[in-house]
Short mmCIF file of C-alpha atoms and ligand atoms in Angstrom, two decimals:
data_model
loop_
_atom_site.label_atom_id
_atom_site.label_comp_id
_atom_site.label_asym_id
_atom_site.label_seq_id
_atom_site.Cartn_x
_atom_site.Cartn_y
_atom_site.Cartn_z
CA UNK A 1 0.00 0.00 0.00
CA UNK A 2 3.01 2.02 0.55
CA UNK A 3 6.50 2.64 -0.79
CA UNK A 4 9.64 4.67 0.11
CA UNK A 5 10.40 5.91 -3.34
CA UNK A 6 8.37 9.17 -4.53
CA UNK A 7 6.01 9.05 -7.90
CA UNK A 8 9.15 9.90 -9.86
CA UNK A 9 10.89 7.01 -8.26
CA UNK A 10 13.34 9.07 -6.10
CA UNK A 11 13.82 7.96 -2.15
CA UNK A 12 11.82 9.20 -0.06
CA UNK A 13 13.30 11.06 3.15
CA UNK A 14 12.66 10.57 6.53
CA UNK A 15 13.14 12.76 9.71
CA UNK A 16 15.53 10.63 12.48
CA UNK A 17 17.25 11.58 14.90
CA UNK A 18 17.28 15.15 14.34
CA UNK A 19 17.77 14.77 10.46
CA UNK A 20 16.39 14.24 6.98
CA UNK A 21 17.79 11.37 6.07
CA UNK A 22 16.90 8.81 3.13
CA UNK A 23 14.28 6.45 4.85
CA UNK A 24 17.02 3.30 3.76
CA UNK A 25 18.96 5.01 6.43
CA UNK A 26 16.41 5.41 9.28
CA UNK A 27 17.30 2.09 11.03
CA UNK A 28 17.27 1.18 14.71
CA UNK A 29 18.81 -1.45 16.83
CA UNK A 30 17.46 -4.73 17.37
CA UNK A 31 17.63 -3.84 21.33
CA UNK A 32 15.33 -0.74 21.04
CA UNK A 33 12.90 -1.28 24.08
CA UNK A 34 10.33 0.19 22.06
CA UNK A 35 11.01 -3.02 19.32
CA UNK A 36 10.62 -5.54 22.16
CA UNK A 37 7.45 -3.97 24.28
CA UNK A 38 5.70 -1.71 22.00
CA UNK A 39 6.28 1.70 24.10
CA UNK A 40 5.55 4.04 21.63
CA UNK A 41 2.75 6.16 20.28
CA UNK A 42 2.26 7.27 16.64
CA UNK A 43 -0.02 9.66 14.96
CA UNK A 44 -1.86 8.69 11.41
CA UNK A 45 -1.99 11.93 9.59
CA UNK A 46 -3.35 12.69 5.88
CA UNK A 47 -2.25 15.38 3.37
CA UNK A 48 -4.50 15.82 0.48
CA UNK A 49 -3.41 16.98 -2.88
CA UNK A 50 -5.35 19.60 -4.01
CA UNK A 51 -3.73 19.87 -7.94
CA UNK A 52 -6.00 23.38 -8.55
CA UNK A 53 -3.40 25.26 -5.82
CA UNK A 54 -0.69 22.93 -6.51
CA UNK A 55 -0.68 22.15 -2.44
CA UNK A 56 -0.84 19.06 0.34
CA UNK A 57 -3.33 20.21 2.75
CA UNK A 58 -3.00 18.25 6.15
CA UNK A 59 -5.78 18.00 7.83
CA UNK A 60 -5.85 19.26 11.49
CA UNK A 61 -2.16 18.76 12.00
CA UNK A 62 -1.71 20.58 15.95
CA UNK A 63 -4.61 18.46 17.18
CA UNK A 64 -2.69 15.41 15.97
CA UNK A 65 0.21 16.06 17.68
CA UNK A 66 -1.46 17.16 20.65
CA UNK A 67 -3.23 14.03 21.10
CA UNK A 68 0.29 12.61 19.93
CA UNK A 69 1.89 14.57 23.25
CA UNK A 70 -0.73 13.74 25.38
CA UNK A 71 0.52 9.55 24.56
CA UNK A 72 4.10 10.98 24.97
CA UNK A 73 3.23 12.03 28.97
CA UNK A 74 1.02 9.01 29.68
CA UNK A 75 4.11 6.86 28.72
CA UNK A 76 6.67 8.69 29.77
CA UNK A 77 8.13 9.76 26.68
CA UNK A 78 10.76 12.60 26.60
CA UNK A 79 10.64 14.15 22.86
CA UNK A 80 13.26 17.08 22.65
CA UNK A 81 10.28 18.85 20.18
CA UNK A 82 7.61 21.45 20.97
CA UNK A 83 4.48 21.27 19.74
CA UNK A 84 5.27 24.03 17.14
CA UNK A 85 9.01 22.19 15.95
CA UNK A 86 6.46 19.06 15.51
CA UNK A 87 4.21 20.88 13.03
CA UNK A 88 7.56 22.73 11.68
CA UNK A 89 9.20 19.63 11.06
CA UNK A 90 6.26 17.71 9.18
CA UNK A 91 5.74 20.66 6.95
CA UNK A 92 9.19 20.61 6.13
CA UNK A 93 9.42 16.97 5.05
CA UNK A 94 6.31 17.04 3.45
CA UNK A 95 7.89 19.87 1.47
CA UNK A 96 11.19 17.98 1.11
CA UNK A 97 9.80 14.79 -0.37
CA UNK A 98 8.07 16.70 -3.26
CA UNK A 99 4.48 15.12 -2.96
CA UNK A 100 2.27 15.48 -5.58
CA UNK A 101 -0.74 13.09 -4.52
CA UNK A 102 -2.00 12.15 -1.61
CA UNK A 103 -0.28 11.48 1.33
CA UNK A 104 0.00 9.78 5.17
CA UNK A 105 2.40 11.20 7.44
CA UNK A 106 3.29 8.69 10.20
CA UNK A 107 4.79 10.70 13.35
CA UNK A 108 6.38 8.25 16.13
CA UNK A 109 7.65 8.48 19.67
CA UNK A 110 9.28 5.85 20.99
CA UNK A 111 11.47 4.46 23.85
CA UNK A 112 14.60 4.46 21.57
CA UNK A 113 17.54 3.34 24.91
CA UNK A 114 19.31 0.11 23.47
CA UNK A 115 18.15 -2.29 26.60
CA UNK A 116 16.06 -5.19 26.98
CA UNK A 117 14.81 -7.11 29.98
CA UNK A 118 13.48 -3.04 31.39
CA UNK A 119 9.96 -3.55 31.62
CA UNK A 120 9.32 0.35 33.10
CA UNK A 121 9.05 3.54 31.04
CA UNK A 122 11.01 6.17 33.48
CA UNK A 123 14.88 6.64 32.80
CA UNK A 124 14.84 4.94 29.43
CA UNK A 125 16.16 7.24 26.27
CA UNK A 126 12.97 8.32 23.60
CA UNK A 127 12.90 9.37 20.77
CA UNK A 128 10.99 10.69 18.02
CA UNK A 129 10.81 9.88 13.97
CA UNK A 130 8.46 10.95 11.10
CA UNK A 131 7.72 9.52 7.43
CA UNK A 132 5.37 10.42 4.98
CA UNK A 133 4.76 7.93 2.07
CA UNK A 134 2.22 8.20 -0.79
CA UNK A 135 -1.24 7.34 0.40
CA UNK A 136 -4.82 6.21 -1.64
CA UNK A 137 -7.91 4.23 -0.42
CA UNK A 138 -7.33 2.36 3.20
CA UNK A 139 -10.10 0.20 3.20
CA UNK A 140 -10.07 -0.99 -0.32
CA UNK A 141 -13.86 -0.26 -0.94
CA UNK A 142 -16.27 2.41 -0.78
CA UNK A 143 -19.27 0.46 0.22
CA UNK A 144 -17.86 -1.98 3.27
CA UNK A 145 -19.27 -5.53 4.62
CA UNK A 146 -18.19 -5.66 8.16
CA UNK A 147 -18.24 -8.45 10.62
CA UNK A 148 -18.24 -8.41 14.28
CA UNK A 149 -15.22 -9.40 15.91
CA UNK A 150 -14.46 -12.31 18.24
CA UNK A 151 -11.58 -10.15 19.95
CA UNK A 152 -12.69 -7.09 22.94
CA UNK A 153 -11.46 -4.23 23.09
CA UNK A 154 -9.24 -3.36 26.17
CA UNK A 155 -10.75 -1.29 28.84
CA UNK A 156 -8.74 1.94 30.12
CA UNK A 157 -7.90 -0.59 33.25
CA UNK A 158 -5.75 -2.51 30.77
CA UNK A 159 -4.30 -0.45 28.02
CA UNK A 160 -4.79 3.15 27.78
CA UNK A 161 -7.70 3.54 25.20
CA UNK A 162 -7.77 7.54 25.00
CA UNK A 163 -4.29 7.38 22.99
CA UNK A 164 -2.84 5.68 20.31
CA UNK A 165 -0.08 3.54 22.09
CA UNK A 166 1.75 0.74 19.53
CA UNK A 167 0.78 -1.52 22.16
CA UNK A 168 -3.08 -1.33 21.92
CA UNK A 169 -3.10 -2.34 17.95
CA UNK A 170 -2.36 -5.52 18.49
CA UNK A 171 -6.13 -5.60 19.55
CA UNK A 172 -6.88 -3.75 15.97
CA UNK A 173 -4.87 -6.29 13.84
CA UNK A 174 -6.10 -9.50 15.75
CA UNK A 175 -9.42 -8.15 15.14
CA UNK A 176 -8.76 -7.25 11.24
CA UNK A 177 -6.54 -10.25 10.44
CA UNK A 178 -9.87 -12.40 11.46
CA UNK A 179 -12.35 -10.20 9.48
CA UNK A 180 -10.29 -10.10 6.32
CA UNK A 181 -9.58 -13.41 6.51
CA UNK A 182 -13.16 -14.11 6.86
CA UNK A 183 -13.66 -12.03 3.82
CA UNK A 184 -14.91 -9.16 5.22
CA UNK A 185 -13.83 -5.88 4.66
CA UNK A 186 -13.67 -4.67 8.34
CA UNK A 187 -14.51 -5.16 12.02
CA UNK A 188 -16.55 -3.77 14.64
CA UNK A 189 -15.02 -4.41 17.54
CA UNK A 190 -17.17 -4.83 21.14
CA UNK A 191 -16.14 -3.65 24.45
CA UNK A 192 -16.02 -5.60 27.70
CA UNK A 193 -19.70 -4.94 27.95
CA UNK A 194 -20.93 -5.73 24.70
CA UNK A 195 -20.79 -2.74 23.50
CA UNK A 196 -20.06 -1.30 19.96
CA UNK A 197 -17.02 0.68 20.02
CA UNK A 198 -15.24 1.23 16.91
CA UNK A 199 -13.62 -0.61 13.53
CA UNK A 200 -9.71 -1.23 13.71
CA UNK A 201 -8.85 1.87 13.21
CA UNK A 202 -11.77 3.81 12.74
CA UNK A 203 -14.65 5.33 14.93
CA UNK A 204 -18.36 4.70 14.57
CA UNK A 205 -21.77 6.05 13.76
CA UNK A 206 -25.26 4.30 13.16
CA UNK A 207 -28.02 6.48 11.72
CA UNK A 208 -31.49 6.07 13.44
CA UNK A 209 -34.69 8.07 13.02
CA UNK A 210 -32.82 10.82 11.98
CA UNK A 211 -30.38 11.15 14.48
CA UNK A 212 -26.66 10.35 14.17
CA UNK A 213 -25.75 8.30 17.54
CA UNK A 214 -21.62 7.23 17.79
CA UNK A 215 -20.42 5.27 21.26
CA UNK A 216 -19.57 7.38 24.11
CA UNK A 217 -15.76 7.77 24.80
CA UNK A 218 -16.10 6.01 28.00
CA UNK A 219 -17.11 2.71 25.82
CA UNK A 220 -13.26 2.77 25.32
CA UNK A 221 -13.40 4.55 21.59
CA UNK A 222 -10.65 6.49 20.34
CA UNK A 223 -11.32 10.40 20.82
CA UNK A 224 -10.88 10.47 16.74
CA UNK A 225 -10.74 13.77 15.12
CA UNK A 226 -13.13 12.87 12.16
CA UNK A 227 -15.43 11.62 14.50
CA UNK A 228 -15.15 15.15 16.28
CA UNK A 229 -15.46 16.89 12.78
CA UNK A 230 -18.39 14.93 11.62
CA UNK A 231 -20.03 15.69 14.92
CA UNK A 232 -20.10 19.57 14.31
CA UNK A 233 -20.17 19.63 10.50
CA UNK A 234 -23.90 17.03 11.01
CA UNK A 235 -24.95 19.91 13.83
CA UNK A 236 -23.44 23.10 12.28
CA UNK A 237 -24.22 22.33 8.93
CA UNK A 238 -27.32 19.95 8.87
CA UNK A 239 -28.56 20.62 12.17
CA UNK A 240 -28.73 16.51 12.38
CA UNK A 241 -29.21 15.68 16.29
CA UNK A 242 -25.81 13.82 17.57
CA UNK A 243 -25.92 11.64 20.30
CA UNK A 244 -23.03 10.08 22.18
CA UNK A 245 -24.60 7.08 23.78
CA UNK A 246 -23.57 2.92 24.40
CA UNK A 247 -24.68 1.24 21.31
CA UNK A 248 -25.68 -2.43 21.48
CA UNK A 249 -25.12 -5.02 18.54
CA UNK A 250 -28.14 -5.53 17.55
CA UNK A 251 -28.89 -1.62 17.14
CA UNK A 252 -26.51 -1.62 14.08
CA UNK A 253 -28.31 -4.67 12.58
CA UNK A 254 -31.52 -2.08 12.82
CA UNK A 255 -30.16 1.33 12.00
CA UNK A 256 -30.72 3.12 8.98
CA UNK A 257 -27.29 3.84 8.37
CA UNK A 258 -23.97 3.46 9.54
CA UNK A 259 -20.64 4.48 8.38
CA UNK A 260 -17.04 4.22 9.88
CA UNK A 261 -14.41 7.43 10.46
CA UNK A 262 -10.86 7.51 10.81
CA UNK A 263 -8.07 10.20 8.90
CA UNK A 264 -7.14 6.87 6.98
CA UNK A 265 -10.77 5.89 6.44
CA UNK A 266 -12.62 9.19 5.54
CA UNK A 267 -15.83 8.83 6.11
CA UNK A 268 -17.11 4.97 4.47
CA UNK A 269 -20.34 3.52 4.50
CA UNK A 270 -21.10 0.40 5.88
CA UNK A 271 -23.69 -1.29 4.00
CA UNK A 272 -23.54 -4.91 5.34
CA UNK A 273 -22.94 -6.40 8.98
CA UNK A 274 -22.50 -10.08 10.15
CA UNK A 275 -24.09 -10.83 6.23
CA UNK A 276 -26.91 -8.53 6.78
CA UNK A 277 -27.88 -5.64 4.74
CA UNK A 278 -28.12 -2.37 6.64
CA UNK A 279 -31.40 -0.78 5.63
CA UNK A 280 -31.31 -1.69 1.89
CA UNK A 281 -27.76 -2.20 1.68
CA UNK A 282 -26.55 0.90 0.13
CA UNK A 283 -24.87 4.19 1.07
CA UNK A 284 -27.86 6.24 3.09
CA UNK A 285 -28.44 9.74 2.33
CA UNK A 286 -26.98 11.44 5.61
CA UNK A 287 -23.50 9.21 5.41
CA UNK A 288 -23.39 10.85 1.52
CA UNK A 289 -23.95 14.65 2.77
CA UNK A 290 -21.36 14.48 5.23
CA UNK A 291 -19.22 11.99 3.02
CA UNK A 292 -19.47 14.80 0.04
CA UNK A 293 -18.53 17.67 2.72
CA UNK A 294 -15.92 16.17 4.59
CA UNK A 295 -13.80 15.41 1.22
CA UNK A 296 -14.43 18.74 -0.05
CA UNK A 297 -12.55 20.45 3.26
CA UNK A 298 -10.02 18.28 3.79
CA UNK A 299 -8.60 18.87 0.41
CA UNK A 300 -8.87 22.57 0.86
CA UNK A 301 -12.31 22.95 -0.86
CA UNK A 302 -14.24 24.36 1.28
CA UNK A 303 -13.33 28.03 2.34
CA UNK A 304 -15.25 28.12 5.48
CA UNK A 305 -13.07 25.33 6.88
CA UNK A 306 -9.77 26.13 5.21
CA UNK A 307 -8.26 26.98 9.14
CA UNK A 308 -8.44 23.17 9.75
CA UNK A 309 -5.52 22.63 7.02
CA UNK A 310 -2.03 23.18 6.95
CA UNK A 311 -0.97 23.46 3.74
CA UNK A 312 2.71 22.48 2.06
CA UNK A 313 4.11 23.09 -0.98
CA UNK A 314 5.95 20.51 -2.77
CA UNK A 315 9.89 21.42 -3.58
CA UNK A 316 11.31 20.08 -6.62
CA UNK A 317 13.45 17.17 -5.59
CA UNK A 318 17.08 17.15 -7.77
CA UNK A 319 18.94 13.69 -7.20
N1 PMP B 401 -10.08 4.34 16.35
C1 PMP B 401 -8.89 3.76 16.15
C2 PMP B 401 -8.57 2.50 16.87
C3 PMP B 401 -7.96 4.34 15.27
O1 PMP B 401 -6.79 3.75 15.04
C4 PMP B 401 -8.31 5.53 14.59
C5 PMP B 401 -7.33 6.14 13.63
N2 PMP B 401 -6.47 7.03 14.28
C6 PMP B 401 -9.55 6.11 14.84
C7 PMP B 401 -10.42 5.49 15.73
C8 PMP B 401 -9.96 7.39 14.18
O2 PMP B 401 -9.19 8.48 14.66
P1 PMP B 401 -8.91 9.73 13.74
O3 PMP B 401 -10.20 10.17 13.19
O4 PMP B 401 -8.29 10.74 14.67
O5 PMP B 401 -7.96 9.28 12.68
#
């Protein structure tokens, strides 16, 4: 899905250890801790080629990074970067690797001290690296058949579920190895409860009478910043009732609609659950508005919302 070389077939760059370097030369030890136990927390952001301005807009880059931070103090991770070097440095290697199409930027912080057998977080070495690789669809289809997983996901007691440690997407790829394996395209995942709380790597929202309804925070989703902006675009713009309320399985199997979220995901439909059409088994009319809306800002479309991008411009790369 991705590659290191640029659309011209040039090596990409990456930003290590306090340099732009080819990514080729971005290695690490086998004894990084972070290898071993998964101490780390990453950021999936998107830039989106808008060819009209000749421009990557990244979509709500300072949020990322602050929910990035906020991992980097739950796990005891000391970056040498502000918040503002963060958003420096990604629009500088955005700008460095010449993109001309869209893209995902992959931010990581990471216990980077050269020692195993350590199973704490405090007086270990961290460190932080960033790549940005060529990016299309994620979920391979526009209109998705989902299953519901066999696997949980972890309460707050377990693994922190308000950031997005390394560690906890082990639960996300059990869960999507099964599903795809299965044939599906995706899976919802249940809490401890029986709850519905999100895809892999996506949040959720069911359609009903109307209203748009998504899982409560508390039901262990990721605090996911398309679910935030589809939340006040559906109010702001289409004064559609949100609710943030525990969903129960069979709820989805009844809703009118229901489509996933996520920066990789957009905003996609699902139109099938457990082999069961939702509704009549194609993309419902709200899940289209706010589809059509949320593309057009986060490629710089939409005026109105042009503050939530950060915009690049791609530098000629000369070998
Ligand atoms: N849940 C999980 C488990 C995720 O990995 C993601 C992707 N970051 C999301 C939800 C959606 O979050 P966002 O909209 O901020 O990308």
């Amino acid at each position: 899905m991705s590659t290191n070389k640029t659309s011209t077939g040039e090596e990409l760059l990456a930003f290590f250890r306090g340099e732009y370097v080819p990514i080729s030369e971005a290695r690490v030890s086998v004894m990084t801790h972070a290898l071993h136990y998964a101490t780390a927390v990453f950021e999936g952001i998107r830039g989106n080629w808008n060819e009209e301005k000749g421009l990557i807009h990244i979509f709500k880059l300072r949020e990322h990074y602050e929910r990035m931070l906020r991992g980097c103090r739950l796990l005891m991770l000391d970056i040498p970067y502000s918040l503002e070097d963060l958003c420096q440095i990604t629009v500088e290697l955005v700008e460095r690797n010449g993109h001309r199409q869209d893209i995902y930027i992959r931010p990581l912080a990471y216990k980077s001290a050269e020692l195993v057998a350590n199973l704490k977080l405090q007086d270990l070495a961290s460190d932080f690296t960033l790549i940005t690789v060529p990016f299309g669809n994620y979920l391979g289809s526009d209109e998705l058949r989902c299953c519901t997983s066999s696997w949980r996901r972890p309460e707050d007691t377990m693994i922190p579920t308000h950031i997005k440690s390394s560690a906890s997407y082990i639960n996300s790829i059990l869960a999507k190895t099964e599903a795809t394996l299965a044939g599906f395209d995706e899976a919802i995942i249940l809490n401890q409860k029986g709850h519905v709380c999100e895809g892999s790597g996506e949040n959720l929202f069911m359609v009903s009478r109307g209203r748009l309804i998504t899982p409560l925070l508390e039901d262990n989703a990721l605090p996911g910043f398309t679910r935030e902006t589809i939340m006040d675009l559906a109010e702001r713009e289409f004064s559609i009732e949100v609710v943030e309320r525990s969903i129960d399985r069979s709820e989805l199997y009844l809703a009118d609609e229901v489509f996933l979220t996520g920066t990789a995901a957009h905003l996609t439909p699902v139109v099938e659950l457990d082999n069961r059409a939702i509704a009549d088994g194609k993309t419902g009319p709200i899940s289209s508005k706010l589809q059509r809306m949320y593309f057009d800002i986060v490629v710089g479309k939409n005026p109105k919302y042009l503050h939530w991008c950060t915009t690049a411009q791609p530098r000629l790369i000369t070998a």
